Amino acid sequence: MTRLAIIDYGSGNVRSVQRALEAAANQHEIRLDVLLTDDPDRIRHADRIVLPGVGHYADCAAGLAARQGVTEALTETVFRSKRPFLGICVGMQLMADVGREDVETRGLGWIPGAVERITPNDPNLPVPHMGWNTLTDMRDHALFNGLGPEPHVYFVHSYALKAEKRDHVAARCDYGGKFVAAVARDNLFGAQFHPEKSQKAGQLLLANFLRWKP
């Protein structure tokens, strides 16, 4: 039985992420015990961790920081115990050093780089970038197994992580210019898109995460 902790820190999409992970587990016959939690001890005892996130970067960072001991438990579990970690949307952005949405806000510092507003080179392209788009420049990574060379996934965002290290970029997407759509480092993976809204591709990526042995 895989013990999965979804970090519950006030972000609005935890329930949809939970349902999508449970559906992926059922579809792929993975025994899964899902816990929504902000308890540091439960985080430390989880086999896998998911950090979701929607909305404003600074608000999400403040919500995470307000949960006593959670950031420390995440850092200990991810870096000392090397448990598989998945950040989704703002959850991925929080992996960066800093976010620059309205104000400059410190992130977790796990992926060197900054979260900046996307600026399409076509003025007719609206921001936020919302809807289906294609992943490109995909690295060979276990979470992409079976997705094909250019899967379609669902985005809702105005900001994206500019990773300092090329090796940390797992995939890009083109929206009037390319931005980082996924990052990966050791036992860490981050998706700017929403797997829980990405139908078949998203379900497969989540199942791959549940089976991933970095």
PDB file of C-alpha atoms in Angstrom, residues 41-124:
ATOM      1  CA  ASP A  41       4.650  13.858  11.313  1.00  0.00           C
ATOM      2  CA  ARG A  42       2.268  12.425   8.729  1.00  0.00           C
ATOM      3  CA  ILE A  43       4.247  14.094   5.969  1.00  0.00           C
ATOM      4  CA  ARG A  44       7.450  12.483   7.269  1.00  0.00           C
ATOM      5  CA  HIS A  45       5.839   9.044   7.215  1.00  0.00           C
ATOM      6  CA  ALA A  46       4.396   9.327   3.698  1.00  0.00           C
ATOM      7  CA  ASP A  47       5.840   7.290   0.839  1.00  0.00           C
ATOM      8  CA  ARG A  48       5.071  10.005  -1.730  1.00  0.00           C
ATOM      9  CA  ILE A  49       4.157  13.673  -1.515  1.00  0.00           C
ATOM     10  CA  VAL A  50       2.076  15.941  -3.749  1.00  0.00           C
ATOM     11  CA  LEU A  51       2.047  19.731  -3.398  1.00  0.00           C
ATOM     12  CA  PRO A  52      -0.865  21.205  -5.386  1.00  0.00           C
ATOM     13  CA  GLY A  53      -1.526  24.903  -5.836  1.00  0.00           C
ATOM     14  CA  VAL A  54      -3.747  27.396  -7.613  1.00  0.00           C
ATOM     15  CA  GLY A  55      -3.954  31.169  -7.398  1.00  0.00           C
ATOM     16  CA  HIS A  56      -1.486  33.837  -6.348  1.00  0.00           C
ATOM     17  CA  TYR A  57       2.126  32.801  -5.657  1.00  0.00           C
ATOM     18  CA  ALA A  58       2.551  34.980  -2.558  1.00  0.00           C
ATOM     19  CA  ASP A  59      -0.745  33.770  -1.084  1.00  0.00           C
ATOM     20  CA  CYS A  60       0.213  30.132  -1.621  1.00  0.00           C
ATOM     21  CA  ALA A  61       3.687  30.700  -0.156  1.00  0.00           C
ATOM     22  CA  ALA A  62       2.139  32.407   2.883  1.00  0.00           C
ATOM     23  CA  GLY A  63      -0.391  29.603   3.307  1.00  0.00           C
ATOM     24  CA  LEU A  64       2.381  27.010   3.271  1.00  0.00           C
ATOM     25  CA  ALA A  65       4.571  28.994   5.669  1.00  0.00           C
ATOM     26  CA  ALA A  66       1.647  29.411   8.093  1.00  0.00           C
ATOM     27  CA  ARG A  67       1.423  25.628   8.637  1.00  0.00           C
ATOM     28  CA  GLN A  68       3.815  25.115  11.517  1.00  0.00           C
ATOM     29  CA  GLY A  69       6.583  22.653  10.717  1.00  0.00           C
ATOM     30  CA  VAL A  70       5.292  21.742   7.262  1.00  0.00           C
ATOM     31  CA  THR A  71       8.082  23.346   5.222  1.00  0.00           C
ATOM     32  CA  GLU A  72      10.687  21.708   7.456  1.00  0.00           C
ATOM     33  CA  ALA A  73       8.963  18.330   7.175  1.00  0.00           C
ATOM     34  CA  LEU A  74       8.785  18.652   3.393  1.00  0.00           C
ATOM     35  CA  THR A  75      12.470  19.527   3.123  1.00  0.00           C
ATOM     36  CA  GLU A  76      13.463  16.679   5.427  1.00  0.00           C
ATOM     37  CA  THR A  77      11.299  14.110   3.648  1.00  0.00           C
ATOM     38  CA  VAL A  78      12.210  15.204   0.128  1.00  0.00           C
ATOM     39  CA  PHE A  79      15.948  15.772   0.550  1.00  0.00           C
ATOM     40  CA  ARG A  80      16.981  13.489   3.406  1.00  0.00           C
ATOM     41  CA  SER A  81      14.594  10.600   2.824  1.00  0.00           C
ATOM     42  CA  LYS A  82      14.415  11.104  -0.976  1.00  0.00           C
ATOM     43  CA  ARG A  83      10.681  10.398  -1.226  1.00  0.00           C
ATOM     44  CA  PRO A  84       9.100  11.017  -4.653  1.00  0.00           C
ATOM     45  CA  PHE A  85       7.608  14.516  -4.837  1.00  0.00           C
ATOM     46  CA  LEU A  86       5.189  16.067  -7.336  1.00  0.00           C
ATOM     47  CA  GLY A  87       4.435  19.800  -7.483  1.00  0.00           C
ATOM     48  CA  ILE A  88       1.414  20.888  -9.542  1.00  0.00           C
ATOM     49  CA  CYS A  89       0.911  24.390 -11.012  1.00  0.00           C
ATOM     50  CA  VAL A  90       1.700  26.855  -8.192  1.00  0.00           C
ATOM     51  CA  GLY A  91       2.967  23.823  -6.274  1.00  0.00           C
ATOM     52  CA  MET A  92       5.621  23.518  -8.978  1.00  0.00           C
ATOM     53  CA  GLN A  93       6.305  27.255  -8.908  1.00  0.00           C
ATOM     54  CA  LEU A  94       6.913  27.135  -5.151  1.00  0.00           C
ATOM     55  CA  MET A  95       9.868  24.831  -5.868  1.00  0.00           C
ATOM     56  CA  ALA A  96      11.718  27.877  -7.263  1.00  0.00           C
ATOM     57  CA  ASP A  97      13.984  30.274  -5.358  1.00  0.00           C
ATOM     58  CA  VAL A  98      11.612  33.199  -5.757  1.00  0.00           C
ATOM     59  CA  GLY A  99       8.282  34.227  -7.247  1.00  0.00           C
ATOM     60  CA  ARG A 100       7.695  37.655  -8.747  1.00  0.00           C
ATOM     61  CA  GLU A 101       3.908  37.848  -8.932  1.00  0.00           C
ATOM     62  CA  ASP A 102       3.174  41.439  -7.850  1.00  0.00           C
ATOM     63  CA  VAL A 103       5.732  41.217  -5.038  1.00  0.00           C
ATOM     64  CA  GLU A 104       8.959  39.227  -4.664  1.00  0.00           C
ATOM     65  CA  THR A 105       8.346  36.179  -2.490  1.00  0.00           C
ATOM     66  CA  ARG A 106      10.778  33.481  -1.424  1.00  0.00           C
ATOM     67  CA  GLY A 107      10.063  29.936  -2.535  1.00  0.00           C
ATOM     68  CA  LEU A 108      11.343  26.587  -1.325  1.00  0.00           C
ATOM     69  CA  GLY A 109      14.602  26.921  -3.270  1.00  0.00           C
ATOM     70  CA  TRP A 110      14.576  23.364  -4.620  1.00  0.00           C
ATOM     71  CA  ILE A 111      14.845  24.302  -8.307  1.00  0.00           C
ATOM     72  CA  PRO A 112      17.161  27.301  -8.859  1.00  0.00           C
ATOM     73  CA  GLY A 113      15.278  29.983 -10.754  1.00  0.00           C
ATOM     74  CA  ALA A 114      12.513  32.552 -10.569  1.00  0.00           C
ATOM     75  CA  VAL A 115       8.798  32.539 -11.387  1.00  0.00           C
ATOM     76  CA  GLU A 116       8.067  35.326 -13.887  1.00  0.00           C
ATOM     77  CA  ARG A 117       5.011  36.482 -15.834  1.00  0.00           C
ATOM     78  CA  ILE A 118       4.703  34.894 -19.263  1.00  0.00           C
ATOM     79  CA  THR A 119       4.927  37.393 -22.124  1.00  0.00           C
ATOM     80  CA  PRO A 120       3.735  35.929 -25.456  1.00  0.00           C
ATOM     81  CA  ASN A 121       5.363  37.551 -28.471  1.00  0.00           C
ATOM     82  CA  ASP A 122       1.938  37.634 -30.160  1.00  0.00           C
ATOM     83  CA  PRO A 123      -0.121  40.447 -28.568  1.00  0.00           C
ATOM     84  CA  ASN A 124      -3.328  38.646 -29.576  1.00  0.00           C
TER      85      ASN A 124
END
